[in-house]
């Protein structure tokens, strides 16, 4: 029977802006994450016009990882991590994005961080752009809507690829590039901001689709250029595309519901199609023809996309959604559906549908679509409230059961379905600031960080029960879960 390979990449993943803090230190510029205030489950984060004194910007401090990463990585090593994913804050390297020269202090910071990982035998898995583009590229160019941003990104990629070519092998270009297609999601305007630097909160759905189509195209061209360049700089590089894969289910077998589900899925998957196959899917080309959203896509761009296909597909998986058609017409389009409750699925305290079998299903779907492309799970986890008990203990059995069910689903996909999964990096192995809400109390970690939503607290790190559990999972290459099942 097929099983997880002996060099399977077990570990965890974070992003610079959610952890590092030190937002204006050593020449770092303001990023799009630095102008996001704190929200919560029922109050969206505000996008402010620059940094406004007196507002609470949780990414300005994160968990102070900038100053604590050596001790924190030591804890990851104690759990047996083989790999650790983080991002380079673009604004530490190019504070404004269009600077003539990179910032040496920022480059030196990541030299040391990657050395620290290597010393602990932890493979760095590095995202170039995780929701943290330079804010200046937004104010001056309008974010990814402007073709010139492609060159700024490629220049940034070139600088870091050259600098870290002997320290980093696994890269990915843009985090969750597919998120911005989630037009029916109530946060879709916000997702346009985090992906593309376009404030979509006040836009209509049609305006969002139009803005997203152009911005995402430039992001894909930039990604493909970076992939081709990275392979020239070091042919051993493995450079991935990264997408969120929240599976869709039709609410019923009614043909219009099936079509609505299929259209929703196609719209989610067009970005991974371009990453992996180097070309636009037919139905999207048809959609652009029909709607008149003809983004600026040149013949040269198409060659670039073809020449820069990715080495692996990195995916995040948290939850599934279920859709119901809003029209019985046969012409169901990408957004002719509503999200509805699935009676078979429970939800988290933040309303995310908990669905481990959906992970197996999704991995199968991806393996059918891209049979030759390895998959790395680079995010999966449960955001939950934790309570400190009996002195310094956190009994997070809810987290253990979520992760255990998902890891088992992944192992089944590998062993029974033959899906090629090369790694599992759970999200937020140490508590960090939530990207969606800016809260600290939405915790994912095996390691508790004593900080609250206002950034107050000792900052102390405490090992939760899940810390010891995950160490065992890694040590046994997942076999311990089978014994428990
Ligand atoms: C993904 C992002 C991460 C992350 C995670 C959990 O969308 O790539 O940055 O934070 O989701 O989301 P949240 O932090 O909102 O709970």
Tab-separated table of C-alpha atoms and ligand atoms in Angstrom:
chain	number	residue	atom	x	y	z
A	1	UNK	CA	0.000	0.000	0.000
A	2	UNK	CA	1.136	3.513	-0.764
A	3	UNK	CA	1.940	5.501	2.322
A	4	UNK	CA	3.452	8.831	3.336
A	5	UNK	CA	7.052	9.019	2.165
A	6	UNK	CA	9.813	8.950	4.784
A	7	UNK	CA	10.764	12.529	3.865
A	8	UNK	CA	7.185	13.812	4.091
A	9	UNK	CA	7.264	17.491	5.083
A	10	UNK	CA	5.487	17.706	8.424
A	11	UNK	CA	5.364	21.103	10.052
A	12	UNK	CA	3.475	24.341	10.303
A	13	UNK	CA	2.904	27.657	8.561
A	14	UNK	CA	2.600	31.316	9.443
A	15	UNK	CA	2.849	34.628	7.601
A	16	UNK	CA	5.206	37.504	8.379
A	17	UNK	CA	2.511	40.146	8.867
A	18	UNK	CA	0.566	38.037	11.381
A	19	UNK	CA	3.578	37.238	13.537
A	20	UNK	CA	6.624	39.428	13.142
A	21	UNK	CA	5.429	42.800	14.389
A	22	UNK	CA	8.291	45.331	14.138
A	23	UNK	CA	6.239	46.939	11.389
A	24	UNK	CA	8.411	50.055	11.063
A	25	UNK	CA	11.782	48.771	12.197
A	26	UNK	CA	15.086	48.734	10.266
A	27	UNK	CA	13.698	50.479	7.221
A	28	UNK	CA	10.552	48.363	6.756
A	29	UNK	CA	7.818	50.138	4.787
A	30	UNK	CA	4.059	50.153	5.428
A	31	UNK	CA	2.236	47.150	3.951
A	32	UNK	CA	-1.441	46.675	3.164
A	33	UNK	CA	-1.697	44.646	6.389
A	34	UNK	CA	-0.387	47.597	8.404
A	35	UNK	CA	-3.497	49.661	7.646
A	36	UNK	CA	-5.964	47.009	8.858
A	37	UNK	CA	-7.557	47.619	12.244
A	38	UNK	CA	-8.718	44.887	14.607
A	39	UNK	CA	-12.180	43.412	14.082
A	40	UNK	CA	-13.938	40.360	15.440
A	41	UNK	CA	-16.406	37.677	14.425
A	42	UNK	CA	-19.169	40.215	13.818
A	43	UNK	CA	-17.177	43.376	13.008
A	44	UNK	CA	-15.050	43.448	9.867
A	45	UNK	CA	-11.576	44.914	9.947
A	46	UNK	CA	-11.400	48.493	8.729
A	47	UNK	CA	-9.027	49.491	5.930
A	48	UNK	CA	-7.745	52.921	6.924
A	49	UNK	CA	-6.299	55.634	4.764
A	50	UNK	CA	-2.704	55.171	5.915
A	51	UNK	CA	-1.789	54.530	9.541
A	52	UNK	CA	-3.951	56.679	11.826
A	53	UNK	CA	-2.735	57.439	15.350
A	54	UNK	CA	-4.894	55.979	18.104
A	55	UNK	CA	-6.304	53.047	16.085
A	56	UNK	CA	-5.569	49.441	17.018
A	57	UNK	CA	-3.465	47.787	14.276
A	58	UNK	CA	-2.728	44.266	15.524
A	59	UNK	CA	-0.211	43.488	12.775
A	60	UNK	CA	2.056	46.215	14.108
A	61	UNK	CA	3.041	43.930	16.962
A	62	UNK	CA	1.908	40.446	15.867
A	63	UNK	CA	3.464	38.066	18.398
A	64	UNK	CA	6.834	39.892	18.280
A	65	UNK	CA	8.203	36.999	16.206
A	66	UNK	CA	10.736	39.421	14.727
A	67	UNK	CA	12.502	39.287	18.093
A	68	UNK	CA	11.502	35.834	19.337
A	69	UNK	CA	11.821	33.637	16.254
A	70	UNK	CA	14.918	31.829	17.496
A	71	UNK	CA	13.197	30.566	20.643
A	72	UNK	CA	9.954	29.924	18.739
A	73	UNK	CA	11.716	27.871	16.084
A	74	UNK	CA	13.359	25.904	18.854
A	75	UNK	CA	9.865	24.904	20.023
A	76	UNK	CA	8.951	23.850	16.462
A	77	UNK	CA	12.101	21.718	16.397
A	78	UNK	CA	11.045	20.164	19.694
A	79	UNK	CA	7.853	19.023	17.975
A	80	UNK	CA	10.013	17.458	15.269
A	81	UNK	CA	9.115	19.894	12.464
A	82	UNK	CA	10.663	18.967	9.139
A	83	UNK	CA	9.473	22.173	7.485
A	84	UNK	CA	8.257	25.604	8.451
A	85	UNK	CA	6.429	27.977	6.175
A	86	UNK	CA	6.606	31.710	6.604
A	87	UNK	CA	6.625	34.666	4.244
A	88	UNK	CA	9.136	37.339	3.531
A	89	UNK	CA	7.592	40.719	4.289
A	90	UNK	CA	7.962	42.370	0.870
A	91	UNK	CA	8.211	45.764	2.643
A	92	UNK	CA	11.315	44.737	4.604
A	93	UNK	CA	13.081	44.251	1.269
A	94	UNK	CA	11.459	46.962	-0.850
A	95	UNK	CA	9.801	49.362	1.625
A	96	UNK	CA	7.818	51.146	-1.084
A	97	UNK	CA	7.787	48.437	-3.714
A	98	UNK	CA	9.241	50.650	-6.433
A	99	UNK	CA	12.538	51.488	-4.704
A	100	UNK	CA	15.676	51.386	-6.831
A	101	UNK	CA	17.630	49.303	-4.322
A	102	UNK	CA	16.640	46.721	-1.742
A	103	UNK	CA	16.943	47.346	1.981
A	104	UNK	CA	20.000	45.492	3.269
A	105	UNK	CA	18.764	45.343	6.870
A	106	UNK	CA	15.658	43.450	5.731
A	107	UNK	CA	17.697	41.018	3.655
A	108	UNK	CA	20.048	40.376	6.572
A	109	UNK	CA	17.091	39.667	8.869
A	110	UNK	CA	15.889	36.750	6.709
A	111	UNK	CA	19.456	35.493	6.224
A	112	UNK	CA	19.563	34.908	9.926
A	113	UNK	CA	16.091	33.464	10.126
A	114	UNK	CA	16.737	30.912	7.372
A	115	UNK	CA	20.086	30.017	8.941
A	116	UNK	CA	18.303	29.426	12.238
A	117	UNK	CA	15.875	27.038	10.497
A	118	UNK	CA	18.694	25.188	8.757
A	119	UNK	CA	20.576	24.733	12.028
A	120	UNK	CA	17.472	23.025	13.410
A	121	UNK	CA	17.102	20.863	10.275
A	122	UNK	CA	13.874	22.616	9.414
A	123	UNK	CA	13.245	23.135	5.698
A	124	UNK	CA	12.129	26.717	4.993
A	125	UNK	CA	9.017	26.966	2.784
A	126	UNK	CA	8.759	30.594	1.787
A	127	UNK	CA	5.859	32.663	0.453
A	128	UNK	CA	6.830	35.764	-1.503
A	129	UNK	CA	3.561	37.618	-1.130
A	130	UNK	CA	1.255	36.753	1.749
A	131	UNK	CA	-1.343	39.558	1.944
A	132	UNK	CA	1.402	42.122	2.514
A	133	UNK	CA	2.194	44.116	-0.613
A	134	UNK	CA	3.721	47.566	-0.092
A	135	UNK	CA	1.008	50.126	0.673
A	136	UNK	CA	2.795	52.623	-1.542
A	137	UNK	CA	2.001	50.414	-4.565
A	138	UNK	CA	-1.652	50.910	-3.672
A	139	UNK	CA	-1.575	54.669	-3.233
A	140	UNK	CA	0.596	55.310	-6.273
A	141	UNK	CA	-0.477	52.588	-8.721
A	142	UNK	CA	-3.832	51.318	-7.456
A	143	UNK	CA	-2.468	47.920	-6.412
A	144	UNK	CA	-2.350	44.977	-8.821
A	145	UNK	CA	-4.674	46.775	-11.265
A	146	UNK	CA	-1.542	48.338	-12.751
A	147	UNK	CA	0.696	46.356	-15.092
A	148	UNK	CA	3.813	48.058	-13.718
A	149	UNK	CA	3.377	46.157	-10.451
A	150	UNK	CA	4.408	42.979	-12.300
A	151	UNK	CA	7.945	44.287	-12.715
A	152	UNK	CA	8.167	45.443	-9.110
A	153	UNK	CA	7.195	41.986	-7.935
A	154	UNK	CA	9.576	40.218	-10.298
A	155	UNK	CA	12.435	42.452	-9.200
A	156	UNK	CA	11.654	41.633	-5.570
A	157	UNK	CA	11.545	37.915	-6.413
A	158	UNK	CA	14.855	38.171	-8.257
A	159	UNK	CA	16.552	39.831	-5.297
A	160	UNK	CA	15.380	37.291	-2.727
A	161	UNK	CA	15.911	34.279	-5.015
A	162	UNK	CA	19.519	35.338	-5.552
A	163	UNK	CA	20.122	36.172	-1.944
A	164	UNK	CA	18.695	32.960	-0.472
A	165	UNK	CA	19.386	30.529	-3.302
A	166	UNK	CA	21.495	28.280	-1.088
A	167	UNK	CA	19.191	28.483	1.920
A	168	UNK	CA	15.693	28.070	0.511
A	169	UNK	CA	14.483	25.447	-1.984
A	170	UNK	CA	10.680	25.577	-1.542
A	171	UNK	CA	8.955	28.792	-2.545
A	172	UNK	CA	5.472	29.896	-3.422
A	173	UNK	CA	4.479	33.118	-5.153
A	174	UNK	CA	1.129	34.608	-3.979
A	175	UNK	CA	-0.768	33.320	-0.966
A	176	UNK	CA	-4.302	32.081	-1.685
A	177	UNK	CA	-4.577	33.825	-5.022
A	178	UNK	CA	-7.973	32.144	-5.514
A	179	UNK	CA	-9.575	33.839	-2.486
A	180	UNK	CA	-10.574	36.903	-4.426
A	181	UNK	CA	-12.917	34.888	-6.630
A	182	UNK	CA	-15.203	34.240	-3.645
A	183	UNK	CA	-17.706	36.865	-4.777
A	184	UNK	CA	-20.596	35.430	-2.779
A	185	UNK	CA	-18.601	35.494	0.417
A	186	UNK	CA	-19.563	38.390	2.656
A	187	UNK	CA	-15.887	39.336	2.997
A	188	UNK	CA	-15.269	39.397	-0.754
A	189	UNK	CA	-14.505	43.139	-0.818
A	190	UNK	CA	-11.953	42.616	1.923
A	191	UNK	CA	-10.427	39.614	0.124
A	192	UNK	CA	-9.801	41.843	-2.872
A	193	UNK	CA	-7.781	44.082	-0.598
A	194	UNK	CA	-5.643	41.353	0.949
A	195	UNK	CA	-4.917	39.761	-2.441
A	196	UNK	CA	-4.688	42.724	-4.777
A	197	UNK	CA	-4.561	45.949	-2.786
A	198	UNK	CA	-7.959	47.016	-4.111
A	199	UNK	CA	-10.522	48.142	-1.562
A	200	UNK	CA	-13.578	46.282	-2.815
A	201	UNK	CA	-15.779	46.941	0.188
A	202	UNK	CA	-17.946	49.526	-1.521
A	203	UNK	CA	-17.916	47.892	-4.960
A	204	UNK	CA	-20.770	45.971	-6.544
A	205	UNK	CA	-20.185	42.303	-7.337
A	206	UNK	CA	-19.750	43.139	-11.031
A	207	UNK	CA	-17.181	45.813	-10.237
A	208	UNK	CA	-15.309	43.381	-8.032
A	209	UNK	CA	-15.244	40.733	-10.729
A	210	UNK	CA	-13.946	43.221	-13.235
A	211	UNK	CA	-11.214	44.530	-10.909
A	212	UNK	CA	-10.273	41.027	-9.817
A	213	UNK	CA	-10.037	39.701	-13.378
A	214	UNK	CA	-7.424	42.275	-14.280
A	215	UNK	CA	-5.481	42.222	-11.025
A	216	UNK	CA	-5.375	38.430	-10.834
A	217	UNK	CA	-4.153	38.237	-14.417
A	218	UNK	CA	-1.197	40.511	-13.612
A	219	UNK	CA	-0.511	38.489	-10.447
A	220	UNK	CA	-0.431	35.310	-12.528
A	221	UNK	CA	1.896	36.851	-15.106
A	222	UNK	CA	4.156	38.089	-12.290
A	223	UNK	CA	4.086	34.627	-10.733
A	224	UNK	CA	4.957	32.899	-14.021
A	225	UNK	CA	7.822	35.327	-14.644
A	226	UNK	CA	9.129	34.705	-11.136
A	227	UNK	CA	8.903	30.927	-11.600
A	228	UNK	CA	10.889	31.031	-14.843
A	229	UNK	CA	13.469	33.363	-13.330
A	230	UNK	CA	13.749	31.279	-10.166
A	231	UNK	CA	14.516	28.176	-12.213
A	232	UNK	CA	17.302	30.061	-13.971
A	233	UNK	CA	18.761	31.239	-10.675
A	234	UNK	CA	18.652	27.774	-9.154
A	235	UNK	CA	17.303	24.845	-11.176
A	236	UNK	CA	16.766	22.941	-7.925
A	237	UNK	CA	14.133	25.438	-6.755
A	238	UNK	CA	10.620	24.086	-6.240
A	239	UNK	CA	8.241	26.983	-6.791
A	240	UNK	CA	4.558	26.523	-6.124
A	241	UNK	CA	1.324	28.340	-6.786
A	242	UNK	CA	-0.900	28.666	-3.721
A	243	UNK	CA	-4.684	28.476	-3.608
A	244	UNK	CA	-7.409	28.054	-1.048
A	245	UNK	CA	-9.548	25.052	-1.815
A	246	UNK	CA	-12.864	25.257	-0.033
A	247	UNK	CA	-14.918	22.546	-1.746
A	248	UNK	CA	-18.405	23.258	-2.971
A	249	UNK	CA	-21.337	20.885	-2.685
A	250	UNK	CA	-24.671	21.223	-4.474
A	251	UNK	CA	-27.526	21.484	-1.989
A	252	UNK	CA	-29.590	18.998	-4.009
A	253	UNK	CA	-29.364	16.798	-7.101
A	254	UNK	CA	-31.494	19.305	-8.994
A	255	UNK	CA	-29.632	19.925	-12.271
A	256	UNK	CA	-29.565	23.699	-11.746
A	257	UNK	CA	-27.951	23.154	-8.313
A	258	UNK	CA	-25.375	20.876	-9.915
A	259	UNK	CA	-24.604	23.535	-12.494
A	260	UNK	CA	-24.367	26.222	-9.828
A	261	UNK	CA	-21.892	24.046	-7.907
A	262	UNK	CA	-19.898	23.377	-11.059
A	263	UNK	CA	-19.729	27.040	-11.991
A	264	UNK	CA	-18.669	28.033	-8.469
A	265	UNK	CA	-15.923	25.419	-8.615
A	266	UNK	CA	-14.732	26.496	-12.044
A	267	UNK	CA	-14.490	30.082	-10.886
A	268	UNK	CA	-12.480	28.995	-7.843
A	269	UNK	CA	-10.172	26.823	-9.931
A	270	UNK	CA	-9.272	29.043	-12.854
A	271	UNK	CA	-6.268	30.456	-11.004
A	272	UNK	CA	-4.796	27.059	-10.182
A	273	UNK	CA	-5.496	26.043	-13.803
A	274	UNK	CA	-3.326	28.912	-15.017
A	275	UNK	CA	-0.623	28.191	-12.425
A	276	UNK	CA	-0.458	24.505	-13.300
A	277	UNK	CA	-1.387	24.351	-16.990
A	278	UNK	CA	-0.114	27.752	-18.056
A	279	UNK	CA	-3.309	28.680	-19.825
A	280	UNK	CA	-6.764	30.019	-19.211
A	281	UNK	CA	-9.583	27.471	-19.062
A	282	UNK	CA	-12.044	27.586	-21.959
A	283	UNK	CA	-15.046	28.525	-19.880
A	284	UNK	CA	-13.333	31.609	-18.492
A	285	UNK	CA	-12.325	32.780	-21.953
A	286	UNK	CA	-15.970	32.345	-22.974
A	287	UNK	CA	-17.113	34.252	-19.906
A	288	UNK	CA	-14.869	37.212	-20.738
A	289	UNK	CA	-16.143	37.237	-24.307
A	290	UNK	CA	-19.720	37.143	-23.125
A	291	UNK	CA	-19.534	39.677	-20.315
A	292	UNK	CA	-17.197	42.146	-21.950
A	293	UNK	CA	-14.788	42.055	-18.973
A	294	UNK	CA	-11.963	41.740	-21.433
A	295	UNK	CA	-8.942	42.188	-19.244
A	296	UNK	CA	-5.660	43.323	-20.742
A	297	UNK	CA	-4.216	39.906	-21.634
A	298	UNK	CA	-1.603	40.106	-24.377
A	299	UNK	CA	-0.244	37.357	-26.616
A	300	UNK	CA	3.092	37.823	-24.882
A	301	UNK	CA	1.416	37.320	-21.484
A	302	UNK	CA	0.084	34.012	-22.731
A	303	UNK	CA	3.596	32.877	-23.626
A	304	UNK	CA	4.831	33.959	-20.219
A	305	UNK	CA	2.096	31.951	-18.486
A	306	UNK	CA	2.987	28.892	-20.511
A	307	UNK	CA	6.684	29.226	-19.709
A	308	UNK	CA	6.215	29.666	-15.963
A	309	UNK	CA	4.100	26.770	-14.757
A	310	UNK	CA	4.573	25.769	-11.137
A	311	UNK	CA	6.431	22.785	-9.694
A	312	UNK	CA	3.801	21.970	-7.109
A	313	UNK	CA	0.444	23.195	-5.936
A	314	UNK	CA	0.278	24.551	-2.395
A	315	UNK	CA	-3.198	24.518	-0.875
A	316	UNK	CA	-4.974	25.715	2.220
A	317	UNK	CA	-7.996	23.816	3.432
A	318	UNK	CA	-10.285	24.824	6.275
A	319	UNK	CA	-13.928	24.359	5.436
A	320	UNK	CA	-16.440	23.450	2.749
A	321	UNK	CA	-19.443	25.342	1.481
A	322	UNK	CA	-22.739	24.306	0.018
A	323	UNK	CA	-24.489	26.140	-2.758
A	324	UNK	CA	-27.992	26.530	-4.089
A	325	UNK	CA	-28.794	27.961	-7.481
A	326	UNK	CA	-30.521	31.317	-7.652
A	327	UNK	CA	-31.851	30.657	-11.145
A	328	UNK	CA	-33.454	27.724	-12.914
A	329	UNK	CA	-32.419	29.091	-16.265
A	330	UNK	CA	-29.981	26.854	-18.078
A	331	UNK	CA	-27.564	29.780	-18.380
A	332	UNK	CA	-26.317	29.557	-14.773
A	333	UNK	CA	-23.241	31.793	-14.392
A	334	UNK	CA	-20.337	31.920	-11.946
A	335	UNK	CA	-22.210	33.837	-9.295
A	336	UNK	CA	-25.742	32.506	-9.696
A	337	UNK	CA	-25.771	30.793	-6.335
A	338	UNK	CA	-26.205	31.393	-2.631
A	339	UNK	CA	-24.249	29.794	0.179
A	340	UNK	CA	-26.584	27.675	2.269
A	341	UNK	CA	-26.305	25.652	5.456
A	342	UNK	CA	-25.258	22.048	5.117
A	343	UNK	CA	-27.132	19.964	7.698
A	344	UNK	CA	-24.352	17.352	7.750
A	345	UNK	CA	-21.649	19.787	8.769
A	346	UNK	CA	-20.978	21.507	12.085
A	347	UNK	CA	-19.411	24.950	12.173
A	348	UNK	CA	-16.626	26.514	14.224
A	349	UNK	CA	-17.149	29.469	16.570
A	350	UNK	CA	-16.332	31.650	13.573
A	351	UNK	CA	-18.904	29.932	11.352
A	352	UNK	CA	-16.485	27.861	9.260
A	353	UNK	CA	-17.887	24.471	8.142
A	354	UNK	CA	-15.910	21.624	9.718
A	355	UNK	CA	-15.527	18.944	7.111
A	356	UNK	CA	-12.556	16.537	7.196
A	357	UNK	CA	-13.991	14.291	4.481
A	358	UNK	CA	-14.107	17.359	2.269
A	359	UNK	CA	-10.318	17.353	2.404
A	360	UNK	CA	-10.123	13.852	0.956
A	361	UNK	CA	-12.682	14.798	-1.655
A	362	UNK	CA	-10.784	17.966	-2.577
A	363	UNK	CA	-7.425	16.231	-2.792
A	364	UNK	CA	-9.008	13.716	-5.170
A	365	UNK	CA	-10.465	16.493	-7.256
A	366	UNK	CA	-7.092	18.232	-7.528
A	367	UNK	CA	-5.371	14.976	-8.371
A	368	UNK	CA	-7.881	14.391	-11.185
A	369	UNK	CA	-7.373	17.900	-12.529
A	370	UNK	CA	-3.580	17.984	-12.167
A	371	UNK	CA	-2.362	14.376	-12.078
A	372	UNK	CA	1.307	15.290	-12.574
A	373	UNK	CA	1.538	18.051	-10.002
A	374	UNK	CA	2.477	17.254	-6.392
A	375	UNK	CA	0.311	18.848	-3.716
A	376	UNK	CA	1.537	20.373	-0.485
A	377	UNK	CA	-1.006	21.201	2.189
A	378	UNK	CA	0.371	24.452	3.532
A	379	UNK	CA	-2.542	25.479	5.761
A	380	UNK	CA	-5.146	23.587	7.722
A	381	UNK	CA	-6.319	24.167	11.254
A	382	UNK	CA	-8.981	25.173	13.714
A	383	UNK	CA	-9.315	28.715	15.017
A	384	UNK	CA	-10.751	28.357	18.521
A	385	UNK	CA	-10.930	29.996	21.959
A	386	UNK	CA	-8.424	28.494	24.384
A	387	UNK	CA	-8.549	28.560	28.164
A	388	UNK	CA	-5.599	28.356	30.528
A	389	UNK	CA	-6.353	25.887	33.314
A	390	UNK	CA	-4.633	24.239	36.272
A	391	UNK	CA	-1.768	26.682	36.279
A	392	UNK	CA	-0.192	26.591	32.851
A	393	UNK	CA	-2.173	23.981	30.932
A	394	UNK	CA	-4.347	24.210	27.859
A	395	UNK	CA	-6.467	21.169	27.152
A	396	UNK	CA	-7.293	21.699	23.492
A	397	UNK	CA	-8.877	18.349	22.683
A	398	UNK	CA	-11.174	20.109	20.136
A	399	UNK	CA	-8.092	21.112	18.147
A	400	UNK	CA	-6.609	17.625	18.384
A	401	UNK	CA	-9.805	16.071	17.088
A	402	UNK	CA	-10.111	18.549	14.187
A	403	UNK	CA	-6.496	18.036	13.111
A	404	UNK	CA	-6.540	14.325	13.678
A	405	UNK	CA	-9.607	13.892	11.443
A	406	UNK	CA	-8.075	16.051	8.717
A	407	UNK	CA	-4.702	14.336	8.787
A	408	UNK	CA	-6.455	10.986	8.586
A	409	UNK	CA	-8.456	12.202	5.606
A	410	UNK	CA	-5.227	13.272	3.940
A	411	UNK	CA	-3.599	9.920	4.647
A	412	UNK	CA	-6.579	8.122	3.173
A	413	UNK	CA	-6.305	10.260	0.053
A	414	UNK	CA	-2.656	9.222	-0.240
A	415	UNK	CA	-3.013	5.564	0.681
A	416	UNK	CA	-6.348	4.622	-0.852
A	417	UNK	CA	-6.754	7.192	-3.617
A	418	UNK	CA	-3.114	7.551	-4.664
A	419	UNK	CA	-2.969	11.336	-4.370
A	420	UNK	CA	0.565	12.717	-4.401
A	421	UNK	CA	0.793	14.824	-1.214
A	422	UNK	CA	4.327	15.877	-0.276
A	423	UNK	CA	3.742	17.771	2.942
A	424	UNK	CA	1.346	18.863	5.639
A	425	UNK	CA	1.946	22.225	7.295
A	426	UNK	CA	-0.787	23.072	9.736
A	427	UNK	CA	-1.783	26.703	10.065
A	428	UNK	CA	-0.509	28.792	12.963
A	429	UNK	CA	1.504	26.225	14.974
A	430	UNK	CA	2.046	29.114	17.348
A	431	UNK	CA	-0.863	31.507	18.044
A	432	UNK	CA	-0.758	34.544	15.755
A	433	UNK	CA	-2.987	37.451	14.755
A	434	UNK	CA	-5.965	36.285	12.665
A	435	UNK	CA	-5.857	37.510	9.070
A	436	UNK	CA	-9.630	37.693	8.728
A	437	UNK	CA	-10.534	39.372	11.996
A	438	UNK	CA	-7.279	40.699	13.469
A	439	UNK	CA	-8.016	38.907	16.731
A	440	UNK	CA	-5.500	37.087	18.929
A	441	UNK	CA	-8.232	35.091	20.609
A	442	UNK	CA	-8.902	33.121	17.412
A	443	UNK	CA	-6.104	30.697	18.154
A	444	UNK	CA	-4.683	27.905	15.990
A	445	UNK	CA	-1.471	27.065	17.817
A	446	UNK	CA	0.142	24.101	19.501
A	447	UNK	CA	1.903	26.876	21.373
A	448	UNK	CA	-0.133	29.434	23.286
A	449	UNK	CA	1.016	33.045	23.197
A	450	UNK	CA	-0.028	35.140	26.162
A	451	UNK	CA	-1.251	38.240	24.331
A	452	UNK	CA	-4.785	39.575	24.014
A	453	UNK	CA	-6.587	41.442	21.235
A	454	UNK	CA	-5.091	44.747	22.391
A	455	UNK	CA	-1.589	43.282	22.294
A	456	UNK	CA	-1.430	43.222	26.103
A	457	UNK	CA	0.083	40.310	28.019
A	458	UNK	CA	3.396	38.761	28.952
A	459	UNK	CA	3.996	37.275	25.497
A	460	UNK	CA	4.939	34.012	27.240
A	461	UNK	CA	4.739	30.805	25.221
A	462	UNK	CA	2.901	27.810	26.757
A	463	UNK	CA	2.737	24.314	25.251
A	464	UNK	CA	-0.842	23.135	24.754
A	465	UNK	CA	-1.871	19.446	24.890
A	466	UNK	CA	-1.835	19.487	21.087
A	467	UNK	CA	1.909	20.226	21.187
A	468	UNK	CA	2.669	16.756	22.588
A	469	UNK	CA	0.072	15.159	20.342
A	470	UNK	CA	1.519	16.665	17.138
A	471	UNK	CA	5.032	15.664	18.185
A	472	UNK	CA	3.816	12.059	18.326
A	473	UNK	CA	2.098	12.356	14.948
A	474	UNK	CA	5.313	13.547	13.327
A	475	UNK	CA	7.464	11.022	15.139
A	476	UNK	CA	5.325	8.134	13.856
A	477	UNK	CA	4.762	9.621	10.372
A	478	UNK	CA	1.037	9.689	11.163
A	479	UNK	CA	0.816	6.045	12.227
A	480	UNK	CA	-0.263	6.925	15.759
A	481	UNK	CA	-3.574	8.179	14.369
A	482	UNK	CA	-4.373	4.777	12.944
A	483	UNK	CA	-3.832	3.141	16.287
A	484	UNK	CA	-6.227	5.619	17.876
A	485	UNK	CA	-8.867	5.345	15.152
B	1	LIG	C1	-5.897	31.956	5.247
B	1	LIG	C2	-4.683	32.838	5.239
B	1	LIG	C3	-3.934	32.921	6.497
B	1	LIG	C4	-4.746	32.646	7.732
B	1	LIG	C5	-5.810	31.611	7.609
B	1	LIG	C6	-6.795	31.546	8.748
B	1	LIG	O1	-6.877	32.578	4.490
B	1	LIG	O2	-3.771	32.452	4.234
B	1	LIG	O3	-3.174	34.076	6.488
B	1	LIG	O4	-4.815	33.567	8.662
B	1	LIG	O5	-6.546	31.744	6.433
B	1	LIG	O6	-7.675	32.640	8.682
B	1	LIG	P1	-7.983	33.540	9.921
B	1	LIG	O7	-6.668	34.062	10.388
B	1	LIG	O8	-8.879	34.601	9.430
B	1	LIG	O9	-8.614	32.644	10.915
